[in-house]
XYZ file of N, CA and C in Angstrom:
783
model
N 0.770 -1.129 -0.052
C 0.000 -0.027 0.058
C 0.780 1.259 -0.027
N 0.297 2.278 -0.357
C 1.153 3.605 -0.256
C 0.669 4.225 1.006
N 1.648 5.109 1.492
C 1.513 5.780 2.709
C 0.141 6.548 2.908
N -0.245 7.295 1.767
C -1.411 8.079 1.721
C -2.657 7.165 2.107
N -2.757 6.062 1.680
C -3.906 5.018 1.831
C -4.095 4.796 3.309
N -2.965 4.683 4.072
C -2.977 4.442 5.506
C -3.150 5.585 6.370
N -2.567 6.704 6.017
C -2.833 7.948 6.860
C -4.224 8.494 6.578
N -4.674 8.250 5.400
C -6.166 8.769 5.204
C -7.179 8.081 6.182
N -6.961 6.775 6.367
C -7.716 6.141 7.354
C -7.624 6.799 8.773
N -6.381 6.983 9.177
C -6.236 7.679 10.490
C -6.858 9.080 10.463
N -6.628 9.781 9.522
C -7.084 11.166 9.478
C -8.570 11.289 9.260
N -9.245 10.242 8.779
C -10.624 10.318 8.789
C -11.221 10.259 10.311
N -10.561 9.416 11.148
C -10.813 9.311 12.560
C -10.333 10.603 13.254
N -9.132 11.197 12.992
C -8.552 12.156 13.790
C -7.947 13.111 12.735
N -8.693 14.029 12.118
C -8.109 15.066 11.088
C -6.998 15.879 11.544
N -6.033 16.211 10.821
C -4.916 16.879 11.236
C -5.215 18.179 11.689
N -6.401 18.840 11.122
C -6.676 20.077 11.530
C -7.235 20.216 12.859
N -7.402 19.114 13.593
C -7.780 19.105 14.972
C -6.572 19.195 15.891
N -5.298 19.139 15.389
C -4.149 19.171 16.273
C -3.886 20.621 16.720
N -3.311 20.778 17.841
C -3.039 22.049 18.397
C -2.045 22.762 17.618
N -1.774 24.078 17.770
C -0.961 24.879 16.896
C 0.546 24.602 17.147
N 0.864 24.160 18.380
C 2.207 23.831 18.749
C 2.629 22.387 18.189
N 1.754 21.650 17.733
C 1.992 20.320 17.437
C 2.711 20.008 16.046
N 3.046 18.734 15.869
C 3.705 18.467 14.609
C 3.171 16.984 14.186
N 1.890 16.850 14.215
C 1.313 15.519 13.879
C 1.282 15.454 12.407
N 1.318 14.132 11.791
C 1.267 13.949 10.366
C 2.554 13.240 9.925
N 2.803 13.180 8.700
C 3.949 12.467 8.163
C 5.119 13.313 8.286
N 6.172 12.773 9.079
C 7.328 13.482 9.415
C 8.456 13.122 8.527
N 8.578 11.831 8.299
C 9.685 11.267 7.360
C 8.875 10.375 6.396
N 9.217 10.523 5.071
C 8.701 9.891 3.960
C 7.760 10.740 3.005
N 7.305 10.096 2.095
C 6.466 10.874 1.163
C 5.070 10.023 1.022
N 4.053 10.802 0.860
C 2.743 10.318 0.856
C 2.535 9.156 -0.141
N 3.317 9.145 -1.328
C 3.101 8.156 -2.349
C 4.151 6.990 -2.239
N 5.020 6.998 -1.099
C 5.865 5.893 -0.976
C 5.060 4.717 -0.591
N 5.482 3.486 -1.159
C 5.016 2.259 -0.843
C 5.587 1.687 0.352
N 4.620 1.194 1.203
C 4.965 0.494 2.448
C 4.398 -0.843 2.539
N 4.934 -1.741 3.434
C 4.421 -3.068 3.482
C 3.873 -3.498 4.893
N 4.407 -2.774 5.893
C 4.105 -3.210 7.312
C 4.352 -2.147 8.234
N 3.424 -1.930 9.109
C 3.613 -0.795 10.069
C 3.763 -1.272 11.547
N 4.557 -0.370 12.221
C 4.786 -0.798 13.646
C 4.159 0.442 14.437
N 3.448 0.089 15.479
C 2.826 1.135 16.293
C 3.549 1.293 17.670
N 3.857 2.430 18.125
C 4.461 2.773 19.385
C 4.022 4.124 19.900
N 4.466 4.367 21.151
C 4.072 5.678 21.773
C 5.132 6.682 21.172
N 6.348 6.379 21.167
C 7.496 7.221 20.751
C 8.386 6.594 19.664
N 8.998 7.390 18.875
C 10.122 6.865 18.015
C 11.334 6.917 18.858
N 11.931 5.751 19.169
C 13.201 5.715 19.914
C 14.119 4.719 18.994
N 15.319 4.657 19.484
C 16.308 3.772 18.823
C 15.871 2.322 18.927
N 15.331 2.059 20.031
C 14.821 0.675 20.253
C 13.657 0.246 19.509
N 12.807 1.301 19.312
C 11.709 1.040 18.420
C 12.082 0.879 16.943
N 13.111 1.604 16.558
C 13.624 1.482 15.189
C 14.388 0.173 15.115
N 15.123 -0.379 16.160
C 15.639 -1.616 16.014
C 14.505 -2.645 15.801
N 13.398 -2.516 16.402
C 12.298 -3.438 16.213
C 11.754 -3.353 14.895
N 11.564 -2.118 14.355
C 11.057 -1.981 13.031
C 11.977 -2.701 12.008
N 13.286 -2.434 12.121
C 14.137 -3.078 11.156
C 14.033 -4.682 11.278
N 14.092 -5.182 12.436
C 14.090 -6.590 12.733
C 12.836 -7.171 12.163
N 11.695 -6.542 12.263
C 10.483 -7.180 11.808
C 9.996 -6.724 10.405
N 10.878 -5.915 9.705
C 10.655 -5.566 8.288
C 9.515 -4.506 8.230
N 9.278 -3.734 9.252
C 8.331 -2.604 9.105
C 9.083 -1.370 8.483
N 8.347 -0.809 7.550
C 8.881 0.297 6.732
C 8.058 1.534 7.053
N 7.127 1.408 8.106
C 6.329 2.559 8.558
C 6.220 2.528 10.046
N 6.521 3.504 10.723
C 6.388 3.521 12.263
C 5.304 4.687 12.471
N 4.326 4.288 13.168
C 3.244 5.174 13.603
C 3.268 5.312 14.999
N 3.507 6.665 15.532
C 3.482 6.803 16.945
C 2.421 7.886 17.420
N 2.306 7.931 18.695
C 1.441 8.960 19.248
C 2.204 10.324 19.240
N 3.437 10.333 19.871
C 4.271 11.543 19.992
C 5.044 11.745 18.806
N 5.009 12.983 18.145
C 5.876 13.162 17.052
C 7.379 13.150 17.454
N 8.265 12.647 16.638
C 9.702 12.585 16.982
C 10.326 14.024 16.873
N 9.754 14.885 16.028
C 10.202 16.281 15.746
C 9.169 17.177 16.244
N 9.458 17.956 17.185
C 8.674 19.173 17.701
C 9.085 20.448 17.219
N 10.418 20.628 17.208
C 11.102 21.910 16.824
C 11.888 21.633 15.594
N 12.109 22.714 14.907
C 13.025 22.679 13.703
C 14.340 22.117 14.062
N 14.839 21.185 13.336
C 16.174 20.665 13.441
C 17.155 21.485 12.601
N 18.099 21.997 13.205
C 19.206 22.882 12.526
C 20.363 22.027 11.964
N 20.505 20.911 12.418
C 21.653 20.097 11.850
C 21.349 18.603 12.118
N 22.026 17.834 11.365
C 21.886 16.381 11.447
C 23.267 15.855 11.678
N 23.824 15.733 12.895
C 25.079 15.233 13.194
C 25.120 14.214 14.345
N 23.991 13.661 14.539
C 23.868 12.660 15.515
C 24.010 13.038 17.009
N 23.928 14.344 17.242
C 24.221 14.870 18.486
C 23.188 14.483 19.648
N 21.952 14.153 19.254
C 20.974 13.699 20.262
C 20.121 12.587 19.726
N 19.203 12.045 20.560
C 18.479 10.879 19.986
C 17.467 11.276 18.941
N 16.985 12.488 18.960
C 16.009 12.902 17.833
C 16.767 12.875 16.610
N 17.828 13.518 16.453
C 18.672 13.630 15.172
C 19.103 12.089 14.805
N 19.516 11.358 15.759
C 19.859 9.891 15.373
C 18.724 9.128 14.791
N 17.539 9.378 15.436
C 16.453 8.594 14.944
C 15.859 9.032 13.627
N 15.906 10.354 13.338
C 15.463 10.840 12.090
C 16.466 10.485 11.008
N 17.700 10.590 11.205
C 18.757 10.131 10.300
C 18.635 8.757 9.961
N 18.417 7.943 10.970
C 18.347 6.394 10.787
C 17.137 6.156 9.956
N 16.014 6.695 10.311
C 14.722 6.386 9.609
C 14.898 6.722 7.989
N 15.627 7.878 7.708
C 15.728 8.296 6.348
C 16.644 7.302 5.674
N 17.816 6.953 6.279
C 18.797 5.955 5.656
C 18.161 4.652 5.509
N 17.314 4.232 6.425
C 16.729 2.854 6.368
C 15.343 2.824 5.576
N 14.929 3.964 5.041
C 13.872 4.059 4.350
C 12.499 3.628 5.166
N 12.561 4.136 6.364
C 11.365 3.802 7.327
C 10.580 5.258 7.396
N 9.458 5.169 7.075
C 8.587 6.435 7.230
C 8.087 6.554 8.603
N 7.981 7.808 9.096
C 7.638 8.121 10.444
C 6.345 9.025 10.326
N 5.307 8.589 11.043
C 3.982 9.318 11.144
C 3.607 9.434 12.649
N 3.033 10.638 12.938
C 2.605 10.781 14.258
C 1.091 11.186 14.297
N 0.368 10.730 15.266
C -1.031 11.076 15.418
C -1.184 11.418 16.931
N -1.043 12.854 17.128
C -0.864 13.297 18.541
C -2.185 14.032 19.017
N -2.079 15.400 19.095
C -3.207 16.117 19.711
C -4.522 15.975 18.926
N -4.358 15.583 17.617
C -5.609 15.335 16.865
C -6.256 14.065 17.257
N -5.443 13.077 17.780
C -5.958 11.948 18.338
C -6.522 12.201 19.658
N -5.860 13.082 20.433
C -6.278 13.334 21.836
C -7.781 13.983 21.640
N -7.988 14.834 20.763
C -9.265 15.592 20.681
C -10.306 14.905 19.864
N -10.057 13.936 19.130
C -11.055 13.212 18.353
C -12.145 12.527 19.149
N -13.427 12.636 18.773
C -14.395 11.844 19.509
C -14.089 10.336 19.451
N -14.020 9.627 20.630
C -13.642 8.372 20.605
C -12.138 8.098 20.716
N -11.508 9.135 20.959
C -9.917 9.148 20.965
C -9.397 8.771 22.226
N -8.152 9.376 22.621
C -7.432 8.931 23.750
C -8.140 8.852 25.095
N -8.629 10.058 25.492
C -9.308 10.037 26.782
C -10.548 9.204 26.817
N -11.186 8.991 25.783
C -12.377 8.114 25.657
C -11.933 6.737 25.831
N -10.770 6.330 25.197
C -10.384 4.902 25.345
C -9.899 4.661 26.810
N -9.103 5.618 27.420
C -8.660 5.423 28.734
C -9.822 5.289 29.746
N -10.819 6.158 29.573
C -11.963 6.183 30.527
C -12.719 4.801 30.354
N -12.870 4.334 29.163
C -13.536 3.031 28.948
C -12.777 1.931 29.586
N -11.534 1.974 29.516
C -10.635 0.872 30.274
C -10.904 0.864 31.617
N -11.206 2.040 32.306
C -11.294 2.124 33.652
C -12.880 1.923 34.103
N -13.674 1.556 33.071
C -15.151 1.293 33.413
C -16.010 2.501 33.553
N -15.621 3.624 32.964
C -16.387 4.933 33.097
C -17.228 5.035 31.908
N -18.488 5.116 32.131
C -19.523 5.242 30.933
C -20.237 6.547 30.905
N -21.200 6.695 29.998
C -21.884 7.883 29.680
C -21.099 9.133 29.520
N -20.036 8.861 28.528
C -18.979 9.840 28.358
C -19.456 11.078 27.562
N -18.911 12.154 27.941
C -19.009 13.509 27.180
C -17.755 14.246 27.226
N -17.570 15.170 26.215
C -16.287 15.918 26.242
C -16.233 16.851 27.413
N -15.019 16.836 27.970
C -14.780 17.800 29.227
C -14.626 19.250 28.793
N -13.808 19.410 27.693
C -13.555 20.771 27.118
C -13.826 20.725 25.636
N -15.042 20.983 25.240
C -15.315 20.902 23.667
C -14.498 22.019 22.923
N -14.113 21.625 21.700
C -13.421 22.646 20.910
C -14.501 23.572 20.324
N -13.959 24.701 19.796
C -14.822 25.824 19.355
C -15.421 25.453 18.030
N -14.961 24.436 17.462
C -15.393 24.059 16.072
C -16.823 23.527 16.089
N -17.234 22.935 17.248
C -18.605 22.340 17.397
C -18.752 21.009 16.578
N -17.671 20.355 16.417
C -17.818 19.127 15.629
C -17.667 17.827 16.489
N -17.855 18.034 17.852
C -17.721 16.891 18.700
C -16.253 16.687 19.359
N -15.335 17.421 18.737
C -13.921 17.277 19.140
C -13.737 18.019 20.501
N -12.649 17.750 21.206
C -12.228 18.412 22.360
C -11.445 17.645 23.189
N -10.948 18.102 24.373
C -9.978 17.486 25.240
C -10.574 16.962 26.417
N -10.229 15.774 26.935
C -10.654 15.206 28.055
C -12.195 14.605 27.950
N -12.597 13.761 28.936
C -13.952 13.348 29.027
C -14.414 13.293 30.456
N -15.679 13.221 30.641
C -16.253 13.045 31.977
C -17.411 12.107 31.849
N -17.514 11.270 32.876
C -18.583 10.299 32.851
C -18.785 9.626 34.231
N -19.552 8.488 34.270
C -20.011 7.919 35.619
C -19.391 6.443 35.586
N -19.110 5.986 36.770
C -18.939 4.642 37.149
C -20.431 3.972 37.246
N -20.464 2.667 37.028
C -21.826 2.113 37.306
C -22.311 2.285 38.790
N -21.384 2.367 39.800
C -21.827 2.579 41.121
C -20.521 3.241 41.844
N -20.913 3.985 42.890
C -19.791 4.616 43.658
C -18.842 3.648 44.253
N -17.571 4.033 44.312
C -16.600 3.186 44.884
C -15.571 4.003 45.678
N -15.021 3.404 46.669
C -14.090 4.050 47.582
C -12.991 4.669 46.698
N -12.623 5.939 47.097
C -11.641 6.632 46.310
C -10.235 5.978 46.185
N -9.779 5.571 47.243
C -8.517 4.974 47.283
C -8.597 3.555 46.491
N -9.690 2.804 46.733
C -9.724 1.585 45.956
C -9.874 1.753 44.463
N -10.584 2.870 44.051
C -10.605 3.143 42.641
C -9.160 3.553 42.010
N -8.379 4.171 42.955
C -6.956 4.445 42.346
C -6.085 3.115 42.386
N -6.466 2.197 43.238
C -5.761 0.876 43.159
C -6.283 0.089 41.879
N -7.481 0.314 41.488
C -7.986 -0.322 40.269
C -7.231 0.306 39.079
N -6.989 1.608 39.080
C -6.265 2.198 38.053
C -4.893 1.592 37.975
N -4.258 1.394 39.107
C -2.942 0.789 39.146
C -2.903 -0.584 38.456
N -3.860 -1.312 38.740
C -3.945 -2.760 38.304
C -4.236 -2.782 36.864
N -5.310 -2.068 36.335
C -5.607 -2.113 34.994
C -4.601 -1.521 34.019
N -4.025 -0.492 34.464
C -3.004 0.231 33.597
C -1.592 -0.081 33.930
N -1.367 -0.921 34.935
C 0.033 -1.378 35.232
C 0.844 -0.135 35.631
N 0.192 0.738 36.407
C 0.841 2.058 36.992
C 1.591 1.662 38.155
N 2.840 2.072 38.244
C 3.712 1.883 39.313
C 3.239 2.817 40.624
N 3.089 4.164 40.204
C 2.839 5.132 41.257
C 1.638 6.009 40.818
N 0.836 6.341 41.727
C -0.374 7.242 41.535
C 0.050 8.465 42.605
N 0.177 9.576 41.962
C 0.389 10.874 42.987
C -0.978 11.418 42.936
N -1.454 11.831 44.131
C -2.899 12.317 44.251
C -2.901 13.438 45.256
N -3.882 14.215 45.202
C -4.031 15.356 46.142
C -4.877 14.852 47.388
N -5.249 15.830 48.183
C -6.026 15.467 49.274
C -7.347 14.899 48.779
N -7.729 13.798 49.446
C -8.986 13.095 49.046
C -10.180 13.918 49.465
N -10.958 14.296 48.366
C -12.089 15.221 48.613
C -13.263 14.518 49.200
N -13.570 13.223 48.627
C -14.665 12.535 49.138
C -14.311 11.062 49.338
N -14.863 10.430 50.131
C -14.734 9.064 50.510
C -14.872 8.041 49.285
N -15.851 8.523 48.526
C -16.283 7.683 47.344
C -16.291 8.457 46.035
N -16.136 7.758 44.859
C -16.238 8.456 43.621
C -17.241 7.812 42.679
N -17.970 8.564 41.938
C -18.938 8.053 40.975
C -18.623 8.761 39.712
N -18.597 10.067 39.644
C -18.217 10.880 38.435
C -16.787 11.057 38.236
N -16.308 10.655 37.121
C -14.850 10.641 36.900
C -14.526 11.379 35.680
N -13.584 12.336 35.777
C -13.014 13.048 34.590
C -11.557 12.535 34.159
N -11.304 12.459 32.946
C -10.002 11.883 32.456
C -9.442 12.734 31.337
N -8.209 13.015 31.337
C -7.522 13.521 30.211
C -6.227 12.963 30.112
N -5.849 12.231 28.989
C -4.562 11.582 28.954
C -3.538 12.724 28.639
N -2.343 12.344 29.029
C -1.147 13.319 28.863
C -1.127 14.388 29.970
N -0.623 15.548 29.618
C -0.483 16.642 30.507
C -1.771 17.329 30.519
N -2.521 17.295 31.594
C -3.898 17.753 31.708
C -4.132 18.653 32.823
N -3.154 19.199 33.456
C -3.386 20.153 34.522
C -4.218 21.356 34.223
N -4.155 21.811 33.046
C -4.953 22.955 32.649
C -6.441 22.616 32.575
N -6.968 21.435 32.733
C -8.376 21.116 32.781
C -8.857 20.809 34.162
N -8.125 21.089 35.193
C -8.612 20.824 36.487
C -9.992 21.582 36.753
N -9.966 22.962 36.253
C -11.174 23.812 36.531
C -12.274 23.133 35.690
N -12.037 22.496 34.503
C -13.240 21.963 33.756
C -13.738 20.677 34.567
N -12.837 19.939 35.043
C -13.293 18.748 35.823
C -14.087 19.196 37.073
N -13.615 20.186 37.600
C -14.396 20.672 38.861
C -15.747 21.267 38.500
N -15.782 21.949 37.393
C -17.160 22.485 36.916
C -18.079 21.351 36.432
N -17.581 20.259 36.031
C -18.333 19.149 35.518
C -18.817 18.306 36.658
N -18.532 18.669 37.884
C -18.894 17.862 39.165
C -18.193 16.663 39.302
N -17.003 16.565 38.816
C -16.203 15.208 38.925
C -15.754 14.978 40.364
N -15.807 13.719 40.816
C -15.224 13.419 42.173
C -13.822 13.238 42.129
N -13.327 12.727 40.986
C -11.860 12.542 40.745
C -11.534 12.989 39.365
N -10.383 13.488 39.200
C -9.836 13.853 37.830
C -8.474 13.110 37.645
N -8.412 12.294 36.606
C -7.253 11.457 36.291
C -6.543 12.003 35.182
N -5.283 12.264 35.228
C -4.460 13.005 34.249
C -2.967 12.658 34.498
N -2.087 13.453 33.964
C -0.606 13.328 34.171
C 0.065 14.672 34.183
N 1.293 14.555 34.496
C 2.331 15.763 34.430
C 1.875 16.866 35.339
N 1.324 16.562 36.535
C 0.883 17.590 37.435
C 2.132 18.103 38.198
N 2.122 19.548 38.382
C 3.184 20.213 39.079
C 2.752 20.224 40.527
N 3.716 20.721 41.395
C 3.402 20.797 42.859
C 2.195 21.554 43.178
N 2.085 22.861 42.633
C 0.946 23.699 43.010
C -0.377 23.120 42.395
N -0.315 22.272 41.383
C -1.588 21.721 40.723
C -2.315 20.795 41.703
N -1.630 20.207 42.676
C -2.285 19.318 43.665
C -2.997 20.163 44.748
N -2.696 21.544 44.704
C -3.518 22.435 45.587
C -4.654 23.110 44.945
N -4.620 23.114 43.725
C -5.684 23.964 42.872
C -7.152 23.382 43.224
N -7.376 22.072 43.295
C -8.725 21.608 43.548
C -9.367 22.104 44.812
N -8.566 22.399 45.861
C -9.103 22.998 47.081
C -10.047 22.060 47.707
N -9.766 20.769 47.520
C -10.606 19.619 48.237
C -11.922 19.599 47.592
N -12.243 20.272 46.443
C -13.480 20.214 45.697
C -13.587 18.868 45.058
N -12.383 18.252 44.597
C -12.354 17.001 43.958
C -10.881 16.448 44.230
N -10.739 15.219 44.021
C -9.377 14.564 44.015
C -8.806 14.517 42.694
N -7.482 14.946 42.615
C -6.786 14.817 41.337
C -5.858 13.771 41.450
N -5.612 12.904 40.401
C -4.614 11.873 40.335
C -3.832 11.899 39.201
N -2.470 11.899 39.381
C -1.561 11.848 38.338
C -0.995 10.477 38.238
N -1.302 9.749 36.974
C -0.907 8.401 36.857
C 0.346 8.240 36.005
N 0.879 9.343 35.556
C 2.067 9.381 34.646
C 1.698 9.540 33.211
N 2.587 10.258 32.488
C 2.223 10.604 31.109
C 2.224 9.380 30.263
N 3.269 8.602 30.130
C 3.327 7.335 29.312
C 2.102 6.431 29.715
N 1.977 6.218 31.055
C 0.983 5.311 31.406
C -0.393 5.710 30.999
N -0.694 7.102 30.893
C -1.968 7.555 30.473
C -2.100 7.430 28.969
N -1.013 7.293 28.182
C -1.103 7.361 26.732
C -0.675 6.031 26.106
N -0.332 4.957 26.865
C 0.061 3.828 26.230
C -1.095 3.119 25.391
N -2.332 3.500 25.829
C -3.489 3.026 25.140
C -3.531 3.533 23.622
N -2.638 4.382 23.290
C -2.686 4.915 21.797
C -2.389 3.754 20.967
N -1.492 2.775 21.271
C -1.105 1.784 20.461
C -2.379 0.963 20.055
N -3.174 0.544 21.101
C -4.255 -0.363 20.670
C -5.374 0.450 20.017
N -5.399 1.821 20.393
C -6.484 2.669 19.598
C -6.136 2.770 18.210
N -4.838 3.024 17.889
C -4.493 3.093 16.455
C -4.545 1.770 15.728
N -4.208 0.723 16.465
C -4.323 -0.648 15.870
C -5.748 -0.918 15.505
N -6.775 -0.575 16.366
C -8.081 -0.806 16.036
C -8.540 -0.042 14.820
N -8.170 1.293 14.832
C -8.534 2.072 13.649
C -8.053 1.428 12.437
N -6.805 0.994 12.256
C -6.261 0.419 11.072
C -6.794 -0.930 10.721
N -6.947 -1.782 11.741
C -7.208 -3.198 11.457
C -8.705 -3.254 11.080
N -9.568 -2.257 11.518
C -10.946 -2.421 10.993
C -11.202 -1.808 9.695
N -10.266 -1.119 9.163
C -10.465 -0.398 7.899
C -9.345 -0.925 6.816
N -8.345 -1.566 7.157
C -7.324 -2.047 6.249
C -7.058 -3.522 6.620
N -7.979 -4.426 6.263
C -7.990 -5.745 6.751
C -6.684 -6.515 6.218
N -6.180 -6.166 5.119
C -5.024 -6.846 4.511
C -3.700 -6.221 4.755
N -3.678 -5.128 5.428
C -2.356 -4.467 5.658
C -1.851 -4.980 7.053
N -0.560 -5.284 7.026
C 0.074 -5.782 8.270
C 0.349 -4.709 9.280
N -0.163 -4.804 10.495
C 0.097 -3.821 11.578
C 0.552 -4.595 12.725
N 1.649 -4.092 13.429
C 2.310 -4.783 14.561
C 2.342 -3.710 15.639
N 1.980 -4.283 16.854
C 2.111 -3.396 18.097
C 3.528 -3.559 18.664
N 4.157 -2.493 18.935
C 5.508 -2.543 19.454
C 5.645 -3.216 20.704
N 6.634 -4.090 20.937
C 6.973 -4.623 22.127
C 8.095 -3.975 22.853
N 8.544 -2.820 22.154
C 9.725 -2.107 22.804
C 9.522 -0.671 22.936
N 8.278 -0.350 22.923
C 7.727 1.080 23.325
C 7.548 1.048 24.832
N 8.626 1.826 25.410
C 8.633 1.717 26.907
C 8.620 3.095 27.547
N 8.387 3.224 28.826
C 8.306 4.438 29.648
C 9.766 4.852 29.839
N 10.098 6.204 29.527
C 11.400 6.746 29.788
C 11.767 7.038 31.262
N 10.514 7.080 32.054
C 10.522 7.351 33.442
C 10.660 6.029 34.180
N 11.620 6.083 35.164
C 11.802 4.897 35.964
C 11.384 5.357 37.450
N 10.829 4.389 38.111
C 10.356 4.626 39.511
C 11.115 3.684 40.521
N 11.489 4.256 41.647
C 12.020 3.528 42.818
C 10.988 3.633 43.922
N 10.324 2.332 44.138
C 9.127 2.407 45.081
C 9.442 1.317 46.072
C-alpha cells in the first residue's frame, strides 16, 4: 500500500486540522506516495523501536508523539532525535505521528482510557470551538460509587501503573470521573465545573495538587501510563479499515521514566 492510503484512514478518525498549533502531527519522514508493507505502532520513536522495526521488516512507524517538535538545524547525531530521524531516512522507514488530533477526536485517547477504567456515559470535558464533537478530556460515571483509594488501586492494576500521585482526598467515594490523557493540569477547572469526584491525568506540578482545594481529588498516573492506550487505539482504527495491511504493536515501546518504590 502507499502511505497516503494508510494515513487517510487515521485522518478520517482524527483529522490533522484538530491538532494544536504547537503540534507536529502527520507525516514527518517519508512521502505520501511511498510504498510500504508493514507498520509498527508505538508511543514514541526511539532507537529501540527502530531496532524492532528493522528486525520485523516494518517500513512505517506510527506513533502518538511526534519525533520532531522543533525545527532541526543540523543532522550530526548529537541527540536521540537527530539519530532517529537520520536512521529512519537511511533505512527508508517512514515516520508518522497522530498526537493532539487523536487526543481531541471523538472516541480518541481520553475516551479509550476512560472506557478501560469502566467509566461510561462519556461526554467531552472541554469541547473545541469548532462544534464538531472534538475536544480534550472526557467526564462520565462509574456504574456505582466506589471508595476513592480503591478506585486508584484499580487504576494501578488495569493500567500497570507503578505510582499514583494524588491530592487531598475530597470525598470517600467516587462516581463521576473526569479523564484527560497526557499533560492535563489545565483542565482541573473543567473537571471541577463538571462535578467530577476525581480527575485522572498526568504531568501535574506541585501547585496543581493544591488547585482543587478539596473540591475533587486529582490523580496523576504518569504521562506514558496514560497514553500507552494509543497503540491499541491506532491498531483498532487501522485493522478495522485495512484488513489486508500488516500492523504490529511494538513490544519495545517503553516508559522513559523509572520509579524507585
